[in-house]
Structure formats: C-alpha cells, structure tokens
Short mmCIF file of N, CA and C in Angstrom, two decimals:
data_model
loop_
_atom_site.label_atom_id
_atom_site.label_comp_id
_atom_site.label_asym_id
_atom_site.label_seq_id
_atom_site.Cartn_x
_atom_site.Cartn_y
_atom_site.Cartn_z
N UNK I 402 -35.13 -32.11 4.30
CA UNK I 402 -35.89 -31.04 3.82
C UNK I 402 -35.11 -29.49 2.52
N UNK I 403 -36.10 -28.33 2.63
CA UNK I 403 -35.33 -27.47 1.87
C UNK I 403 -33.83 -26.44 2.91
N UNK I 404 -34.77 -26.13 3.85
CA UNK I 404 -34.68 -25.73 4.85
C UNK I 404 -33.15 -26.04 5.15
N UNK I 405 -32.95 -27.61 5.55
CA UNK I 405 -31.81 -28.39 6.20
C UNK I 405 -30.86 -28.48 4.74
N UNK I 406 -31.35 -28.25 3.67
CA UNK I 406 -29.96 -28.19 2.60
C UNK I 406 -29.36 -26.77 2.37
N UNK I 407 -30.07 -26.42 2.65
CA UNK I 407 -29.31 -25.01 2.81
C UNK I 407 -28.23 -24.18 3.97
N UNK I 408 -29.25 -25.48 4.83
CA UNK I 408 -28.21 -25.48 5.88
C UNK I 408 -26.61 -26.32 5.94
N UNK I 409 -26.68 -27.04 5.72
CA UNK I 409 -25.28 -28.16 4.71
C UNK I 409 -24.72 -27.41 4.09
N UNK I 410 -25.42 -26.45 2.83
CA UNK I 410 -24.79 -26.26 2.21
C UNK I 410 -23.80 -24.61 2.69
N UNK I 411 -24.25 -24.14 3.48
CA UNK I 411 -24.19 -23.35 4.93
C UNK I 411 -22.74 -23.57 4.95
N UNK I 412 -23.10 -24.31 5.68
CA UNK I 412 -21.91 -25.41 6.55
C UNK I 412 -20.65 -25.36 5.62
N UNK I 413 -21.16 -26.00 4.71
CA UNK I 413 -20.21 -26.55 3.80
C UNK I 413 -18.93 -25.43 3.16
N UNK I 414 -20.18 -24.56 2.92
CA UNK I 414 -19.09 -23.66 2.20
C UNK I 414 -18.50 -22.29 3.31
N UNK I 415 -18.87 -22.27 4.13
CA UNK I 415 -18.08 -22.12 6.20
C UNK I 415 -17.19 -23.13 6.10
N UNK I 416 -16.95 -24.08 5.94
CA UNK I 416 -15.72 -24.99 6.43
C UNK I 416 -14.53 -24.90 5.04
N UNK I 417 -15.20 -24.23 4.35
CA UNK I 417 -14.14 -24.14 2.39
C UNK I 417 -13.37 -23.15 3.25
N UNK I 418 -14.18 -21.60 3.62
CA UNK I 418 -13.24 -20.94 4.09
C UNK I 418 -12.91 -20.97 5.03
N UNK I 419 -12.97 -21.24 6.15
CA UNK I 419 -12.15 -22.13 7.34
C UNK I 419 -11.41 -22.37 6.83
N UNK I 420 -10.81 -24.05 6.42
CA UNK I 420 -10.18 -24.33 6.03
C UNK I 420 -9.24 -23.89 5.49
N UNK I 421 -9.70 -23.26 4.17
CA UNK I 421 -9.18 -22.51 2.84
C UNK I 421 -7.94 -21.52 3.81
N UNK I 422 -8.62 -20.48 4.88
CA UNK I 422 -7.96 -19.59 5.50
C UNK I 422 -6.76 -20.19 6.60
N UNK I 423 -7.51 -21.32 6.78
CA UNK I 423 -6.01 -21.59 7.42
C UNK I 423 -5.36 -22.64 6.86
N UNK I 424 -5.15 -23.14 5.77
CA UNK I 424 -4.19 -23.63 4.86
C UNK I 424 -3.64 -22.52 4.46
N UNK I 425 -4.12 -21.43 4.27
CA UNK I 425 -2.87 -20.64 2.75
C UNK I 425 -2.46 -19.40 4.23
N UNK I 426 -3.00 -19.53 5.06
CA UNK I 426 -2.34 -18.76 5.99
C UNK I 426 -0.73 -19.34 6.77
N UNK I 427 -0.77 -20.81 7.16
CA UNK I 427 0.47 -22.10 6.98
C UNK I 427 0.85 -21.54 6.05
N UNK I 428 0.79 -21.49 4.19
CA UNK I 428 1.41 -21.72 3.62
C UNK I 428 2.02 -19.92 3.73
N UNK I 429 1.60 -19.46 3.91
CA UNK I 429 2.26 -18.06 4.10
C UNK I 429 3.21 -17.41 5.01
N UNK I 430 2.88 -18.62 6.21
CA UNK I 430 4.14 -18.32 7.50
C UNK I 430 5.25 -19.09 7.15
N UNK I 431 5.11 -20.10 5.91
CA UNK I 431 6.73 -21.25 5.98
C UNK I 431 7.25 -20.69 5.51
N UNK I 432 8.53 -20.47 6.83
CA UNK I 432 9.89 -20.46 6.23
C UNK I 432 11.00 -21.55 6.21
N UNK I 433 10.69 -22.93 6.16
CA UNK I 433 11.41 -23.58 5.59
C UNK I 433 11.94 -23.31 3.74
N UNK I 434 12.14 -24.52 4.20
CA UNK I 434 12.89 -24.75 2.81
C UNK I 434 11.97 -26.17 2.39
N UNK I 435 11.77 -26.49 2.91
CA UNK I 435 11.00 -28.30 2.72
C UNK I 435 9.98 -28.12 1.19
N UNK I 436 10.12 -28.93 0.69
CA UNK I 436 9.23 -29.05 -0.38
C UNK I 436 7.87 -28.72 0.07
N UNK I 437 7.30 -28.39 -1.10
CA UNK I 437 6.11 -27.81 -0.65
C UNK I 437 5.09 -29.37 -0.36
N UNK I 438 4.37 -28.91 0.19
CA UNK I 438 2.78 -30.46 0.43
C UNK I 438 1.63 -29.60 -0.85
N UNK I 439 1.56 -31.43 -1.04
CA UNK I 439 0.59 -31.03 -2.10
C UNK I 439 -0.75 -30.53 -1.75
N UNK I 440 -1.41 -29.98 -2.71
CA UNK I 440 -2.83 -29.00 -2.34
C UNK I 440 -2.85 -28.05 -1.77
N UNK I 441 -1.33 -27.51 -1.93
CA UNK I 441 -0.89 -25.79 -0.81
C UNK I 441 -0.56 -24.93 -2.14
N UNK I 442 0.10 -25.30 -3.22
CA UNK I 442 0.88 -24.95 -3.91
C UNK I 442 0.05 -25.03 -5.63
N UNK I 443 0.24 -23.91 -6.19
CA UNK I 443 -0.27 -23.47 -7.78
C UNK I 443 -1.30 -22.55 -7.64
N UNK I 444 -2.62 -22.19 -8.46
CA UNK I 444 -3.15 -21.31 -8.54
C UNK I 444 -4.77 -21.91 -7.95
N UNK I 445 -5.65 -21.20 -8.03
CA UNK I 445 -6.79 -21.69 -7.47
C UNK I 445 -8.36 -20.93 -8.84
N UNK I 446 -9.21 -22.14 -9.23
CA UNK I 446 -9.21 -21.70 -10.43
C UNK I 446 -11.18 -21.98 -9.93
N UNK I 447 -11.75 -21.44 -10.03
CA UNK I 447 -13.57 -21.43 -10.12
C UNK I 447 -14.19 -21.31 -10.93
N UNK I 448 -15.16 -22.55 -11.30
CA UNK I 448 -16.34 -22.44 -11.92
C UNK I 448 -17.76 -22.59 -10.73
N UNK I 449 -18.45 -21.12 -10.88
CA UNK I 449 -19.80 -21.45 -9.99
C UNK I 449 -20.90 -21.36 -10.73
N UNK I 450 -21.86 -22.26 -10.81
CA UNK I 450 -22.99 -22.19 -11.66
C UNK I 450 -24.10 -22.65 -10.80
N UNK I 451 -24.73 -21.49 -10.52
CA UNK I 451 -26.49 -21.53 -9.87
C UNK I 451 -27.47 -20.82 -10.92
N UNK I 452 -28.76 -21.88 -10.20
CA UNK I 452 -29.75 -22.02 -11.90
C UNK I 452 -30.57 -21.57 -10.99
N UNK I 453 -31.58 -20.58 -11.34
CA UNK I 453 -32.84 -20.72 -10.34
C UNK I 453 -34.44 -20.72 -11.55
N UNK I 454 -33.93 -20.28 -12.62
CA UNK I 454 -34.95 -19.83 -13.76
C UNK I 454 -34.56 -20.78 -14.67
N UNK I 455 -36.20 -21.31 -15.49
CA UNK I 455 -35.38 -22.47 -16.94
C UNK I 455 -36.46 -22.10 -18.00
N UNK I 456 -35.72 -21.91 -18.94
CA UNK I 456 -37.08 -21.48 -20.25
C UNK I 456 -37.95 -22.30 -20.14
N UNK I 457 -37.56 -23.82 -19.95
CA UNK I 457 -38.45 -24.61 -20.35
C UNK I 457 -39.92 -24.73 -18.95
N UNK I 458 -40.87 -24.05 -19.06
CA UNK I 458 -41.08 -23.38 -17.78
C UNK I 458 -42.27 -24.09 -16.73
N UNK I 459 -41.50 -25.43 -17.55
CA UNK I 459 -42.44 -26.75 -16.54
C UNK I 459 -41.43 -27.42 -15.45
N UNK I 460 -40.41 -26.53 -15.42
CA UNK I 460 -39.17 -26.70 -14.61
C UNK I 460 -39.25 -25.72 -13.42
N UNK I 461 -40.06 -26.45 -12.77
CA UNK I 461 -40.30 -25.51 -10.88
C UNK I 461 -38.91 -24.45 -11.06
N UNK I 462 -39.28 -23.24 -10.61
CA UNK I 462 -38.47 -22.05 -10.44
C UNK I 462 -37.52 -22.34 -8.46
N UNK I 463 -36.16 -22.01 -8.69
CA UNK I 463 -35.34 -22.20 -7.44
C UNK I 463 -35.79 -21.17 -6.99
N UNK I 464 -35.22 -20.82 -5.40
CA UNK I 464 -35.21 -19.64 -5.12
C UNK I 464 -33.27 -19.31 -4.50
N UNK I 465 -32.86 -20.46 -3.93
CA UNK I 465 -31.50 -19.96 -3.33
C UNK I 465 -30.34 -20.59 -4.68
N UNK I 466 -30.45 -21.05 -5.42
CA UNK I 466 -28.81 -20.98 -6.12
C UNK I 466 -27.87 -20.43 -6.71
N UNK I 467 -28.97 -19.41 -7.14
CA UNK I 467 -28.14 -18.56 -7.64
C UNK I 467 -27.02 -17.48 -6.96
N UNK I 468 -27.56 -16.77 -5.34
CA UNK I 468 -27.06 -16.74 -4.37
C UNK I 468 -25.83 -17.38 -3.73
N UNK I 469 -26.33 -18.94 -4.27
CA UNK I 469 -25.25 -20.05 -3.13
C UNK I 469 -24.24 -20.23 -4.55
N UNK I 470 -24.32 -19.88 -5.72
CA UNK I 470 -23.04 -19.75 -6.62
C UNK I 470 -22.70 -18.61 -6.27
N UNK I 471 -23.13 -17.47 -6.06
CA UNK I 471 -22.32 -16.05 -6.07
C UNK I 471 -21.75 -15.91 -5.10
N UNK I 472 -22.10 -17.06 -3.76
CA UNK I 472 -21.32 -16.43 -2.79
C UNK I 472 -20.28 -17.48 -2.51
N UNK I 473 -20.79 -18.60 -3.37
CA UNK I 473 -19.34 -19.86 -3.17
C UNK I 473 -17.70 -18.67 -4.44
N UNK I 474 -18.42 -18.29 -5.70
CA UNK I 474 -17.75 -17.48 -6.22
C UNK I 474 -16.73 -16.60 -5.40
N UNK I 475 -17.85 -15.18 -4.75
CA UNK I 475 -17.31 -14.23 -3.87
C UNK I 475 -16.74 -14.58 -2.70
N UNK I 476 -16.47 -15.78 -2.29
CA UNK I 476 -15.89 -16.91 -1.34
C UNK I 476 -14.12 -16.31 -2.02
N UNK I 477 -14.10 -16.79 -2.93
CA UNK I 477 -12.77 -17.28 -3.18
C UNK I 477 -12.07 -15.62 -4.31
N UNK I 478 -13.20 -14.95 -4.26
CA UNK I 478 -12.33 -13.68 -4.54
C UNK I 478 -11.81 -12.88 -3.94
N UNK I 479 -12.76 -13.18 -2.67
CA UNK I 479 -12.40 -12.09 -1.19
C UNK I 479 -11.31 -12.74 -0.47
N UNK I 480 -10.81 -14.30 -1.07
CA UNK I 480 -10.11 -14.65 -0.57
C UNK I 480 -8.81 -14.45 -1.39
N UNK I 481 -8.50 -13.50 -2.25
CA UNK I 481 -7.14 -13.27 -3.39
C UNK I 481 -7.34 -13.83 -4.62
N UNK I 482 -8.63 -14.81 -5.07
CA UNK I 482 -8.03 -15.51 -6.05
C UNK I 482 -8.67 -14.26 -7.40
N UNK I 483 -7.08 -14.07 -8.96
CA UNK I 483 -8.10 -13.58 -9.24
C UNK I 483 -9.06 -13.22 -9.84
N UNK I 484 -9.92 -11.98 -10.77
CA UNK I 484 -10.92 -12.34 -11.09
C UNK I 484 -11.17 -13.18 -12.64
N UNK I 485 -10.15 -13.25 -13.24
CA UNK I 485 -9.95 -14.04 -14.51
C UNK I 485 -9.41 -15.39 -14.29
N UNK I 486 -9.58 -16.22 -12.37
CA UNK I 486 -9.76 -16.99 -12.40
C UNK I 486 -10.97 -17.74 -11.72
N UNK I 487 -11.95 -16.63 -11.98
CA UNK I 487 -13.26 -17.14 -10.58
C UNK I 487 -14.14 -16.91 -12.63
N UNK I 488 -15.52 -17.61 -12.22
CA UNK I 488 -16.49 -17.64 -13.78
C UNK I 488 -17.66 -17.64 -12.68
N UNK I 489 -18.68 -17.11 -12.71
CA UNK I 489 -20.03 -17.26 -12.40
C UNK I 489 -20.67 -17.53 -13.21
N UNK I 490 -21.65 -18.49 -13.52
CA UNK I 490 -22.83 -19.00 -14.69
C UNK I 490 -24.11 -18.69 -13.67
N UNK I 491 -25.05 -17.58 -14.21
CA UNK I 491 -26.01 -18.08 -13.17
C UNK I 491 -27.59 -17.40 -14.64
N UNK I 492 -28.45 -18.25 -14.28
CA UNK I 492 -30.29 -18.59 -15.17
C UNK I 492 -29.33 -18.39 -16.35
N UNK I 493 -29.84 -17.35 -17.32
CA UNK I 493 -29.59 -17.55 -19.04
C UNK I 493 -28.43 -17.66 -19.39
N UNK I 494 -27.09 -17.43 -18.62
CA UNK I 494 -25.67 -17.90 -19.00
C UNK I 494 -25.30 -19.42 -18.69
N UNK I 495 -26.38 -19.79 -18.03
CA UNK I 495 -26.04 -20.99 -17.43
C UNK I 495 -26.67 -22.33 -18.59
N UNK I 496 -26.36 -22.19 -19.69
CA UNK I 496 -26.99 -23.13 -20.45
C UNK I 496 -26.10 -24.33 -20.99
N UNK I 497 -26.12 -25.53 -21.20
CA UNK I 497 -25.51 -26.64 -21.28
C UNK I 497 -24.01 -25.97 -22.00
N UNK I 498 -24.32 -25.88 -23.16
CA UNK I 498 -22.84 -24.88 -24.20
C UNK I 498 -22.19 -24.95 -23.08
N UNK I 499 -22.93 -23.35 -22.07
CA UNK I 499 -22.03 -22.53 -21.68
C UNK I 499 -21.55 -22.97 -20.64
N UNK I 500 -21.78 -24.15 -20.16
CA UNK I 500 -20.96 -25.24 -18.99
C UNK I 500 -20.24 -25.51 -19.54
N UNK I 501 -20.80 -26.29 -20.70
CA UNK I 501 -19.55 -27.20 -20.87
C UNK I 501 -18.42 -26.59 -21.84
N UNK I 502 -18.69 -25.38 -22.50
CA UNK I 502 -17.90 -24.73 -23.12
C UNK I 502 -16.59 -23.90 -21.92
N UNK I 503 -17.44 -23.50 -20.45
CA UNK I 503 -16.55 -23.06 -19.51
C UNK I 503 -15.77 -23.87 -18.83
N UNK I 504 -16.25 -25.56 -18.79
CA UNK I 504 -15.44 -26.37 -18.34
C UNK I 504 -13.60 -26.67 -19.27
N UNK I 505 -14.14 -26.54 -20.57
CA UNK I 505 -13.00 -27.11 -21.55
C UNK I 505 -12.35 -26.05 -21.37
N UNK I 506 -12.18 -24.59 -21.12
CA UNK I 506 -11.46 -23.20 -20.96
C UNK I 506 -10.60 -23.32 -20.38
N UNK I 507 -11.26 -24.06 -18.53
CA UNK I 507 -10.43 -24.23 -17.63
C UNK I 507 -9.84 -24.99 -17.81
N UNK I 508 -10.24 -26.37 -18.02
CA UNK I 508 -9.15 -27.66 -18.37
C UNK I 508 -8.02 -26.98 -19.03
N UNK I 509 -8.10 -26.19 -20.04
CA UNK I 509 -6.82 -25.71 -21.10
C UNK I 509 -6.41 -24.51 -20.19
N UNK I 510 -7.29 -24.10 -18.80
CA UNK I 510 -6.36 -22.74 -18.53
C UNK I 510 -5.49 -23.76 -17.06
N UNK I 511 -6.03 -24.25 -16.11
CA UNK I 511 -5.21 -25.45 -15.41
C UNK I 511 -3.83 -25.82 -15.55
N UNK I 512 -2.73 -25.56 -14.44
CA UNK I 512 -1.61 -26.27 -14.32
C UNK I 512 -1.51 -27.41 -13.75
N UNK I 513 -0.59 -28.36 -13.59
CA UNK I 513 -0.55 -29.72 -12.97
C UNK I 513 -0.63 -29.01 -11.51
N UNK I 514 -0.10 -27.82 -10.88
CA UNK I 514 0.31 -27.85 -9.61
C UNK I 514 -1.07 -27.05 -9.21
N UNK I 515 -2.25 -26.98 -10.15
CA UNK I 515 -3.26 -26.25 -9.33
C UNK I 515 -4.54 -26.87 -9.23
N UNK I 516 -5.28 -25.89 -8.27
CA UNK I 516 -6.21 -26.66 -7.59
C UNK I 516 -7.85 -26.36 -8.96
N UNK I 517 -8.97 -27.06 -8.94
CA UNK I 517 -10.08 -26.19 -9.91
C UNK I 517 -11.17 -26.93 -8.73
N UNK I 518 -11.65 -26.03 -8.84
CA UNK I 518 -13.22 -25.71 -7.46
C UNK I 518 -14.93 -25.48 -8.90
N UNK I 519 -15.11 -26.99 -8.86
CA UNK I 519 -16.26 -26.59 -9.92
C UNK I 519 -17.70 -26.47 -8.40
N UNK I 520 -18.70 -25.72 -8.63
CA UNK I 520 -19.87 -26.04 -7.89
C UNK I 520 -21.37 -25.53 -8.71
N UNK I 521 -21.53 -26.39 -8.23
CA UNK I 521 -22.86 -26.65 -9.20
C UNK I 521 -23.98 -26.34 -8.30
N UNK I 522 -24.79 -25.61 -8.67
CA UNK I 522 -26.58 -25.68 -7.84
C UNK I 522 -27.64 -25.31 -8.75
N UNK I 523 -28.90 -26.23 -8.88
CA UNK I 523 -29.76 -26.26 -9.70
C UNK I 523 -30.68 -27.45 -9.15
N UNK I 524 -31.63 -27.76 -10.34
CA UNK I 524 -31.78 -29.38 -10.23
C UNK I 524 -31.10 -30.00 -10.22
N UNK I 525 -31.28 -31.49 -11.11
CA UNK I 525 -31.09 -32.59 -10.97
C UNK I 525 -31.70 -33.48 -11.22
N UNK I 526 -31.72 -34.59 -12.32
CA UNK I 526 -32.47 -34.78 -12.48
C UNK I 526 -32.32 -36.94 -13.69
N UNK I 527 -33.36 -37.76 -13.44
CA UNK I 527 -33.21 -39.15 -14.02
C UNK I 527 -34.15 -39.20 -15.04
N UNK I 528 -33.24 -40.15 -16.23
CA UNK I 528 -34.34 -40.81 -16.93
C UNK I 528 -34.77 -42.09 -16.74
N UNK I 529 -35.78 -42.99 -17.34
CA UNK I 529 -35.80 -44.35 -17.18
C UNK I 529 -34.76 -45.48 -17.54
N UNK I 530 -33.62 -44.84 -17.86
CA UNK I 530 -32.68 -45.81 -17.22
C UNK I 530 -31.84 -46.06 -16.67
N UNK I 531 -32.40 -44.47 -15.56
CA UNK I 531 -30.89 -44.12 -14.18
C UNK I 531 -30.10 -42.97 -14.44
N UNK I 532 -30.18 -42.48 -16.12
CA UNK I 532 -29.19 -42.02 -16.19
C UNK I 532 -29.47 -40.52 -15.48
N UNK I 533 -28.47 -40.02 -14.92
CA UNK I 533 -28.76 -38.42 -14.56
C UNK I 533 -28.08 -37.48 -14.86
N UNK I 534 -28.83 -36.31 -14.51
CA UNK I 534 -28.41 -35.14 -15.69
C UNK I 534 -28.54 -34.12 -14.30
N UNK I 535 -27.92 -32.37 -14.56
CA UNK I 535 -27.59 -31.65 -14.61
C UNK I 535 -28.65 -30.83 -15.07
N UNK I 536 -29.67 -30.50 -14.80
CA UNK I 536 -30.84 -29.57 -15.27
C UNK I 536 -30.18 -27.71 -15.48
N UNK I 537 -30.37 -27.76 -16.65
CA UNK I 537 -29.18 -26.77 -17.07
C UNK I 537 -30.07 -25.60 -17.65
N UNK I 538 -30.36 -24.15 -17.73
CA UNK I 538 -31.43 -23.42 -18.26
C UNK I 538 -32.10 -23.53 -19.19
N UNK I 539 -31.27 -24.34 -20.11
CA UNK I 539 -32.23 -24.20 -21.88
C UNK I 539 -32.24 -25.96 -21.64
N UNK I 540 -32.52 -26.77 -20.97
CA UNK I 540 -32.78 -27.92 -20.46
C UNK I 540 -34.61 -28.13 -20.48
N UNK I 541 -34.88 -29.26 -21.15
CA UNK I 541 -36.24 -29.71 -21.84
C UNK I 541 -36.34 -30.65 -21.47
N UNK I 542 -37.71 -30.93 -20.41
CA UNK I 542 -37.74 -31.98 -19.55
C UNK I 542 -38.21 -33.05 -20.68
N UNK I 543 -38.82 -32.76 -21.95
CA UNK I 543 -38.91 -34.74 -22.61
C UNK I 543 -37.63 -34.75 -23.64
N UNK I 544 -36.57 -33.95 -23.23
CA UNK I 544 -35.38 -34.59 -23.92
C UNK I 544 -34.22 -34.03 -23.35
N UNK I 545 -34.35 -34.76 -22.22
CA UNK I 545 -33.06 -35.17 -21.04
C UNK I 545 -32.00 -34.96 -22.08
N UNK I 546 -31.72 -36.06 -22.53
CA UNK I 546 -30.53 -36.60 -23.10
C UNK I 546 -29.75 -35.64 -24.13
N UNK I 547 -30.79 -34.74 -24.71
CA UNK I 547 -30.07 -34.04 -25.70
C UNK I 547 -29.76 -32.46 -25.04
N UNK I 548 -30.83 -32.19 -24.06
CA UNK I 548 -30.49 -30.48 -23.72
C UNK I 548 -29.73 -30.49 -22.05
N UNK I 549 -30.05 -31.45 -21.28
CA UNK I 549 -28.85 -31.11 -20.04
C UNK I 549 -27.96 -32.24 -20.34
N UNK I 550 -27.20 -32.30 -19.13
CA UNK I 550 -25.54 -32.17 -19.01
C UNK I 550 -26.17 -34.26 -18.12
N UNK I 551 -25.29 -34.48 -19.38
CA UNK I 551 -24.99 -35.80 -17.75
C UNK I 551 -24.31 -35.64 -16.98
N UNK I 552 -24.88 -36.12 -15.82
CA UNK I 552 -23.69 -36.36 -14.68
C UNK I 552 -22.26 -36.78 -15.02
N UNK I 553 -22.58 -37.89 -15.32
CA UNK I 553 -21.31 -39.29 -15.76
C UNK I 553 -20.34 -38.06 -16.73
N UNK I 554 -20.90 -37.31 -17.29
CA UNK I 554 -19.42 -36.49 -18.31
C UNK I 554 -18.84 -35.78 -17.80
N UNK I 555 -19.79 -35.07 -16.81
CA UNK I 555 -19.08 -33.64 -15.86
C UNK I 555 -17.38 -34.45 -14.96
N UNK I 556 -17.97 -35.78 -14.10
CA UNK I 556 -17.24 -36.82 -13.75
C UNK I 556 -16.20 -36.74 -15.02
N UNK I 557 -16.45 -37.48 -16.00
CA UNK I 557 -15.64 -37.57 -16.73
C UNK I 557 -14.26 -36.88 -16.89
N UNK I 558 -15.23 -35.84 -17.11
CA UNK I 558 -14.85 -34.36 -17.52
C UNK I 558 -13.58 -34.03 -16.52
N UNK I 559 -14.23 -33.80 -15.57
CA UNK I 559 -13.15 -33.49 -14.11
C UNK I 559 -12.07 -34.52 -14.09
N UNK I 560 -12.39 -35.73 -14.13
CA UNK I 560 -11.25 -37.01 -13.82
C UNK I 560 -10.05 -36.68 -14.92
N UNK I 561 -10.47 -35.83 -15.72
CA UNK I 561 -9.23 -35.37 -16.63
C UNK I 561 -8.81 -34.21 -17.27
N UNK I 562 -8.55 -33.59 -15.92
CA UNK I 562 -8.58 -31.83 -16.11
C UNK I 562 -6.69 -31.68 -15.57
N UNK I 563 -6.10 -33.02 -15.07
CA UNK I 563 -4.91 -32.66 -15.26
C UNK I 563 -4.25 -32.04 -14.15
N UNK I 564 -4.67 -31.56 -13.02
CA UNK I 564 -4.35 -30.33 -11.89
C UNK I 564 -3.53 -31.41 -10.62
N UNK I 565 -3.62 -30.69 -10.27
CA UNK I 565 -3.45 -31.10 -8.17
C UNK I 565 -4.87 -31.74 -7.93
N UNK I 566 -5.28 -30.89 -7.51
CA UNK I 566 -6.81 -31.12 -6.85
C UNK I 566 -7.95 -30.86 -7.53
N UNK I 567 -9.17 -31.62 -7.65
CA UNK I 567 -10.30 -30.97 -7.91
C UNK I 567 -11.01 -31.15 -7.07
N UNK I 568 -11.82 -29.67 -6.64
CA UNK I 568 -13.05 -29.77 -5.32
C UNK I 568 -14.72 -29.95 -6.67
N UNK I 569 -14.96 -30.78 -6.44
CA UNK I 569 -16.65 -30.39 -7.01
C UNK I 569 -17.53 -30.17 -5.94
N UNK I 570 -18.59 -29.17 -5.63
CA UNK I 570 -19.52 -29.16 -4.78
C UNK I 570 -21.44 -29.34 -5.80
N UNK I 571 -21.70 -30.12 -5.47
CA UNK I 571 -22.73 -30.55 -5.72
C UNK I 571 -24.44 -29.82 -4.88
N UNK I 572 -25.12 -28.90 -5.34
CA UNK I 572 -26.28 -29.23 -4.73
C UNK I 572 -27.54 -29.21 -5.61
N UNK I 573 -27.77 -30.16 -5.69
CA UNK I 573 -29.29 -30.91 -6.98
C UNK I 573 -29.46 -32.65 -6.27
N UNK I 574 -31.22 -32.29 -6.75
CA UNK I 574 -31.60 -33.45 -6.46
C UNK I 574 -30.46 -34.21 -7.26
N UNK I 575 -30.92 -36.16 -6.96
CA UNK I 575 -30.41 -37.10 -7.97
C UNK I 575 -29.37 -37.19 -8.38
N UNK I 576 -28.30 -36.81 -7.58
CA UNK I 576 -26.89 -36.70 -7.74
C UNK I 576 -26.21 -37.96 -7.21
N UNK I 577 -27.03 -38.76 -7.12
CA UNK I 577 -26.18 -40.50 -6.34
C UNK I 577 -26.88 -41.35 -8.19
N UNK I 578 -27.15 -40.63 -8.41
CA UNK I 578 -27.73 -41.76 -9.83
C UNK I 578 -28.71 -42.76 -9.95
N UNK I 579 -29.29 -42.75 -8.92
CA UNK I 579 -30.33 -43.80 -8.44
C UNK I 579 -32.10 -43.52 -8.75
N UNK I 580 -32.53 -42.64 -9.42
CA UNK I 580 -33.65 -42.02 -9.04
C UNK I 580 -33.88 -41.38 -10.71
N UNK I 581 -35.42 -41.85 -10.84
CA UNK I 581 -35.36 -41.61 -12.24
C UNK I 581 -36.98 -40.46 -12.35
N UNK I 582 -36.88 -40.58 -13.53
CA UNK I 582 -37.98 -39.11 -13.94
C UNK I 582 -39.04 -39.15 -13.80
N UNK I 583 -39.63 -39.96 -13.42
CA UNK I 583 -41.48 -40.55 -12.69
C UNK I 583 -41.25 -39.96 -10.95
N UNK I 584 -40.00 -40.07 -10.58
CA UNK I 584 -40.27 -39.12 -9.28
C UNK I 584 -39.71 -37.91 -9.57
N UNK I 585 -38.99 -37.26 -10.71
CA UNK I 585 -38.66 -36.03 -10.72
C UNK I 585 -40.11 -35.24 -11.05
N UNK I 586 -41.00 -35.20 -11.62
CA UNK I 586 -41.89 -35.07 -12.42
C UNK I 586 -42.87 -34.40 -11.53
N UNK I 587 -43.05 -34.65 -9.62
CA UNK I 587 -43.71 -33.72 -9.23
C UNK I 587 -42.96 -32.45 -9.32
N UNK I 588 -41.54 -32.21 -9.61
CA UNK I 588 -41.32 -31.06 -9.32
C UNK I 588 -41.53 -29.99 -10.06
N UNK I 589 -42.06 -30.43 -11.29
CA UNK I 589 -42.01 -30.28 -12.48
C UNK I 589 -43.75 -29.51 -12.66
N UNK I 590 -44.26 -27.91 -13.12
CA UNK I 590 -45.33 -28.22 -13.35
C UNK I 590 -45.82 -28.57 -14.58
N UNK I 591 -47.21 -29.13 -14.22
CA UNK I 591 -47.86 -29.57 -15.68
C UNK I 591 -48.96 -28.91 -16.39
#
C-alpha cells in the first residue's frame, strides 16, 4: 500500500541518517595513521529527483515524491555536504534531459574516492517488451521509448561513474523490470 511504501522510505532515510552520522563521527574521531577504510573518504555528491506532477495530464499526480526528494537532499546538506555537491530536481525541473545532463555533470565532477547518492522518486512504467522506464515531468504516455528514461540506461550510467561508491535509492513502481504498460495504465487518467 502507499502508506507502507512511505513508511519504508522514511525508514530508509532514517537508516541513512543514523548510519551516515555514525560512520562520519568515527572518521572524525580517528587518531591512528592507519590507511583510510573504503567508503569513508572523499566527498559526497547528491542528485535527488522528485516528481509529483506531469505535463501529460494522463499521468496521475503523486503526493509525496517532491517532499521525499527534498528531505533526502536536506539530510545531506544538514550533514555538511556543500551546496555545490547537492542538486534537487522537482516537477518541471525534472525533465528527461535535465536528469540525464545532471548525471553527466556529476560524473565529470566526482572523484575516484567519492560517493555519489542518487535518489529518484516518481512513477515508473514498463512497455510491451518489458523494458522499464523512469517517468519524468515531460514523459508522454504513448511514447515512453522517446520521452521517459530507460531504467537500464541509468544503471549503466551509474556503473560507469568511476567513484568509490554509488548509492541508488529508487521509489517507483516497476523498478524490477517485470511489468508491462498494460498494468501501468490503471494509474493513468483516461
């Protein structure tokens, strides 16, 4: 159910908050000259995307994706990540082109010892070939292949980042790649 999904999302964000504070507190208190542990060095970079409304009015609006994305970005800002390292794309800003170009910008900025966090909260959909997509603000329902972002392309882009860690938090339907558009259509207004 939607409420259960929100509870799991909140638990995930709280886990990140608790884990992140513990790890970085240990790092600050480190007094030995031992080699740094993997995952505890470098900068943190954050791209957080939340889309509640869509240009194609056949796509149903969502209620909490923007708030979830903003909370994700705000956590890192409050934990000392510089504003220049955090980007938040909400609704109209979260077009397919902006999401893809933001990923490309981060790929060029992150270093080999850095960690990149990418959170995506919106609709997801699949087509008749079981190819799955992230639905962006400018997605057109009857043209997913040319207007949405294939989930596989995001996965490949993140695999090629070249940084120490990539954390990908997904809050969409059809993230497993096994659904079809026919099962997605009930979420659309016709």
